JSON list of C-alpha atoms in Angstrom, two decimals:
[
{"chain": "A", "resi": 107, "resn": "UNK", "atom": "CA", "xyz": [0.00, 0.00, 0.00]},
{"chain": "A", "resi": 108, "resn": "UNK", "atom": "CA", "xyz": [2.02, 2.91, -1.57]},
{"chain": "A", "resi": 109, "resn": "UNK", "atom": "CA", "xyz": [1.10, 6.50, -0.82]},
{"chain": "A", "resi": 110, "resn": "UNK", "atom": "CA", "xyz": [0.43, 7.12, -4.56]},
{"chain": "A", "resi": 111, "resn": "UNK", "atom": "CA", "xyz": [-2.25, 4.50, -4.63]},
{"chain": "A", "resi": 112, "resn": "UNK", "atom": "CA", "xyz": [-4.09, 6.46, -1.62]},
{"chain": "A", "resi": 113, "resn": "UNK", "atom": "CA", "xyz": [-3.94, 9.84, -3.63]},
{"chain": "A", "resi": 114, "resn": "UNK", "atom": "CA", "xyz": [-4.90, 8.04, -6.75]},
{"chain": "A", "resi": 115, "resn": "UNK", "atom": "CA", "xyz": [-7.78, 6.40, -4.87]},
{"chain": "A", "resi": 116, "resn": "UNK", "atom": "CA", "xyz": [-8.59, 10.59, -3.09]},
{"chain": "A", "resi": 117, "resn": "UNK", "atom": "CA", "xyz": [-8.49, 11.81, -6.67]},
{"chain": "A", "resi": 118, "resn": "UNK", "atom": "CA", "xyz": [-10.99, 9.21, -8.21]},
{"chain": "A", "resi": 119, "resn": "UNK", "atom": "CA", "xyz": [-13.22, 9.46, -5.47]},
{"chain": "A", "resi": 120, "resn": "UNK", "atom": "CA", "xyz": [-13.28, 13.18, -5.79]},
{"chain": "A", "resi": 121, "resn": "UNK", "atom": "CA", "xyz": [-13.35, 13.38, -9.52]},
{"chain": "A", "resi": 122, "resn": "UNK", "atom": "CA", "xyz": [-16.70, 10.92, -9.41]},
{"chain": "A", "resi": 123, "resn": "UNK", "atom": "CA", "xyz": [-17.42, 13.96, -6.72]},
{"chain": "A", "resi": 124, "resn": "UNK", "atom": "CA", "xyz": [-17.03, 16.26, -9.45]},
{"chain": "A", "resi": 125, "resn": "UNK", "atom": "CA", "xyz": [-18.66, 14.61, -11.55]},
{"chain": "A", "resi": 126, "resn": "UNK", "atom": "CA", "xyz": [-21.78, 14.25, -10.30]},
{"chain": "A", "resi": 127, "resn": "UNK", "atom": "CA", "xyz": [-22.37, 17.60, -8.95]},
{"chain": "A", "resi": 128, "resn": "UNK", "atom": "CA", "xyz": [-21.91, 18.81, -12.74]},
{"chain": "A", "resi": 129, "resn": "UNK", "atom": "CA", "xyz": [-24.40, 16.10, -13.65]},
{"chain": "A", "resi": 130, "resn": "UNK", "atom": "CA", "xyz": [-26.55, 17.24, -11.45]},
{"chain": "A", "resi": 131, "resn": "UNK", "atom": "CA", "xyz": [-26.03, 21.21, -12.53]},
{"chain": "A", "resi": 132, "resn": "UNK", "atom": "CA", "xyz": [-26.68, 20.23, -16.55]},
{"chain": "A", "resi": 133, "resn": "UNK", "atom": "CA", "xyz": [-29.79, 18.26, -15.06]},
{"chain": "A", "resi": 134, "resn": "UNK", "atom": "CA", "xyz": [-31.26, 21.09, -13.47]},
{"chain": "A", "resi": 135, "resn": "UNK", "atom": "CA", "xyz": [-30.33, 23.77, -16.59]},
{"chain": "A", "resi": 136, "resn": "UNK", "atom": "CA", "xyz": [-31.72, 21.59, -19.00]},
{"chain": "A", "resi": 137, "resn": "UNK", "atom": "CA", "xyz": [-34.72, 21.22, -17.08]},
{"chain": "A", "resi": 138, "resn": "UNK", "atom": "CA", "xyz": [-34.94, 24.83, -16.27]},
{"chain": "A", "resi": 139, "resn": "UNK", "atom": "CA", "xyz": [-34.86, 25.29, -20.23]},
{"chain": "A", "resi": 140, "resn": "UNK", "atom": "CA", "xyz": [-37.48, 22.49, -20.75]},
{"chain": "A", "resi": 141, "resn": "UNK", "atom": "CA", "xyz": [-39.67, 24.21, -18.51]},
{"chain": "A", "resi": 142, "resn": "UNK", "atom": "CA", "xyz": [-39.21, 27.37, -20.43]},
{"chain": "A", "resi": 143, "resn": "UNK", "atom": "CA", "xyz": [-39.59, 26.05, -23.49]},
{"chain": "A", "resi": 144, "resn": "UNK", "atom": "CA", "xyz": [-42.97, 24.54, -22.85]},
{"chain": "A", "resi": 145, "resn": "UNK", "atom": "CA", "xyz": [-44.55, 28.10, -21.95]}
]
């Protein structure tokens, strides 16, 4: 168990972090612009 590995492993975990707080923000736009588009 190498120090890299455990910074490697930080770095996924907070990349997939990342990742699905900006999933979440082009979720809500898109459905921000759905709604708009439907008036």
């Amino acid at each position: 168990w190498c120090p890299l590995e455990r910074e490697l492993t930080h770095a996924g975990s907070a990349a997939k972090q990342l990742l699905l707080s900006v999933e979440g923000l082009v979720d809500g736009v898109l459905h921000m612009f759905g709604q708009n588009r439907h008036r």
